[in-house]
Amino acid sequence: MIKRRFGFYLALIFAKLAYMFLKITKLSSGTSIIGFLVLKICPDFLKFANDYISKKINVTGTNGKTTTSGLINHLIKESGKSVINNSMGANMLNGVVNSVALEINPLKKTEYSVIELDEANVGLVYKKFEADYILVTNLFKDQLDRYGELATTKKFIQDGINLKPDINVLLNADDPLVASIEAKNRIYYGISEVIYKNETEHTETKTDEIFNCNCGKPLCYTKKFYAQQGHYYCECGYKRPNVKYEAKVTLYKDFSVITLNNTEYKVPLIGLFNAYNAIGAISLALELGIKDIEKNLLSFKVAFGRSEVKSLYGHKTLIQLIKNPIGANEVLKTVDLNSNILIAINDNYADGRDVSWLWDTDFSILQKAAQEIVVSGIRASDIALRLKYAGVDLSKIKVIKDIKTAVDYIGKTAENNITILPSYTVLLKMNKLKELRKCC
């Protein structure tokens, strides 16, 4: 045991020195490689790390992991508590180890960890790492080459939860697949009603999922918010569970207002998808007894590319990650159709090799785009073809495969604001571009 504990401290020292080296040399962003090497030195690193963190929180699900965990991390930190968070979104086993190794203090116990987990890595992490809470955001079709169908994704999460029988599980009650996850301690959150002050967003899409009850009959809805999320029931008696944290959502162009337990929370995020993220984060913060939630929400800054606003050659630039049809549809509802638009898609492993989701996404809203639409990335030609079949005027589509060249072009030719819709590895490349600067 002493030898293994020595390995843990050796791995800690190595991680911090390696990160300093990578930061100076700029050879890597250091979000996962250090974790990989730490596990080579100390395979039980997470097991030993348990002793240095008081309360452990995880967030998983298809969409919203980074924003939800970022919100929870922000609320805890602003309340004066110490917290570890994988803020860059490296959420597989190596990325989790990477974040913990860099932020853990072996001389003082950290009060909280807020770690987002890739759905397929929940079990891998939970074999070594303890957990007090896990929040599941939603389950949509995503990266079919990695996850397969939704039942497989749910099983990854369920198998992980089964390793922690006493864990508190916060579930999105409006998603029937998430709500059906089994656990001893289940806490549900959801939406009671949505009021749209931004009419552009109140648009139906053509790709909503149809879910069947376990009895085999399609679910019925008294309210449907988007995709499969809403107030559902079946003739057999199955229905949406009772919800502890149920919120009314009012959506504005640049923010949302969430009314929960007779308290109004103004959230500086756009879109119904982000309202769900905020409700989950607020619900967990309330469970933890975190103070000053209303005040501290106002100072939240999103992670890069998650509805983040940057400046590109003096133009206000909104960057929104897209990676699957349901998420992309919700993002497209929020796009300023008077802005210059750049869509950049790669098909690297982290993006998902299968890009058939482009054809399941309803791009027809872009028929009304007033400006040129630039398409870029490895799959630039695929996007151009998809836009053609979505009815977008071909004269408005410009293909520039190189990402940096495309960013430069749209920044220098734009007359209005800019909207950039990148896949994950495009986002990572854009994060390094000095042309994208801090904005308002």
Short mmCIF file of N, CA and C in Angstrom, two decimals, residues 43 48 51 58 80 93 150 158 170 175 189 197 231 235 239 251 273 324 334 359 365 379 396 404 426:
data_model
loop_
_atom_site.label_atom_id
_atom_site.label_comp_id
_atom_site.label_asym_id
_atom_site.label_seq_id
_atom_site.Cartn_x
_atom_site.Cartn_y
_atom_site.Cartn_z
N PRO A 43 -2.01 3.29 -11.78
CA PRO A 43 -3.32 2.85 -12.30
C PRO A 43 -4.47 3.11 -11.34
N PHE A 48 -7.06 6.68 -5.01
CA PHE A 48 -6.37 7.45 -3.97
C PHE A 48 -6.89 8.88 -3.92
N ASP A 51 -9.74 10.39 -1.39
CA ASP A 51 -9.48 10.89 -0.03
C ASP A 51 -9.31 12.40 0.04
N ASN A 58 -21.16 14.47 -10.69
CA ASN A 58 -20.91 14.20 -12.11
C ASN A 58 -22.11 14.61 -12.95
N GLY A 80 -18.05 30.47 -2.52
CA GLY A 80 -16.90 30.47 -1.62
C GLY A 80 -16.32 29.11 -1.35
N LEU A 93 -12.06 8.84 -19.56
CA LEU A 93 -11.28 8.47 -18.38
C LEU A 93 -9.98 9.26 -18.29
N LEU A 150 -29.90 4.47 -28.89
CA LEU A 150 -30.08 5.11 -27.58
C LEU A 150 -30.12 4.10 -26.43
N GLN A 158 -26.60 3.45 -17.09
CA GLN A 158 -27.23 2.61 -16.07
C GLN A 158 -26.22 1.68 -15.40
N LEU A 170 -29.98 12.83 -10.30
CA LEU A 170 -30.88 13.87 -10.79
C LEU A 170 -31.19 13.59 -12.25
N ASP A 175 -37.55 13.90 -20.39
CA ASP A 175 -37.01 12.95 -21.36
C ASP A 175 -37.39 11.54 -20.89
N TYR A 189 -36.16 16.75 -12.26
CA TYR A 189 -36.37 18.16 -12.60
C TYR A 189 -37.00 18.22 -13.99
N LYS A 197 -40.63 34.71 -25.99
CA LYS A 197 -40.60 36.14 -26.31
C LYS A 197 -39.81 36.38 -27.59
N HIS A 231 -44.37 16.51 -21.58
CA HIS A 231 -45.24 15.84 -20.60
C HIS A 231 -45.92 14.68 -21.32
N GLU A 235 -51.45 4.94 -22.56
CA GLU A 235 -52.75 4.37 -22.19
C GLU A 235 -52.63 3.29 -21.14
N LYS A 239 -46.52 7.26 -17.09
CA LYS A 239 -46.53 8.71 -17.34
C LYS A 239 -45.27 9.36 -16.78
N LEU A 251 -38.33 32.58 -22.59
CA LEU A 251 -37.18 32.72 -23.46
C LEU A 251 -37.18 34.07 -24.16
N PHE A 273 -32.70 24.66 -25.02
CA PHE A 273 -31.74 23.63 -24.62
C PHE A 273 -30.89 24.10 -23.45
N ASN A 324 -25.15 16.74 -33.32
CA ASN A 324 -26.18 15.74 -33.56
C ASN A 324 -27.45 16.45 -34.00
N THR A 334 -32.07 29.39 -32.97
CA THR A 334 -31.60 30.62 -32.33
C THR A 334 -30.72 31.46 -33.25
N TRP A 359 -28.06 14.84 -42.37
CA TRP A 359 -29.28 14.64 -43.16
C TRP A 359 -30.51 14.51 -42.28
N ILE A 365 -34.46 26.06 -42.28
CA ILE A 365 -34.59 27.40 -41.72
C ILE A 365 -33.59 28.37 -42.36
N ARG A 379 -15.68 17.97 -43.99
CA ARG A 379 -16.95 17.63 -44.62
C ARG A 379 -17.64 18.85 -45.24
N LYS A 396 -25.71 31.47 -52.51
CA LYS A 396 -25.33 31.95 -51.17
C LYS A 396 -24.35 31.01 -50.47
N LYS A 404 -9.07 27.86 -41.00
CA LYS A 404 -8.53 29.19 -40.72
C LYS A 404 -8.83 30.16 -41.87
N VAL A 426 -13.32 21.05 -34.85
CA VAL A 426 -13.22 22.40 -35.43
C VAL A 426 -13.16 23.42 -34.31
#
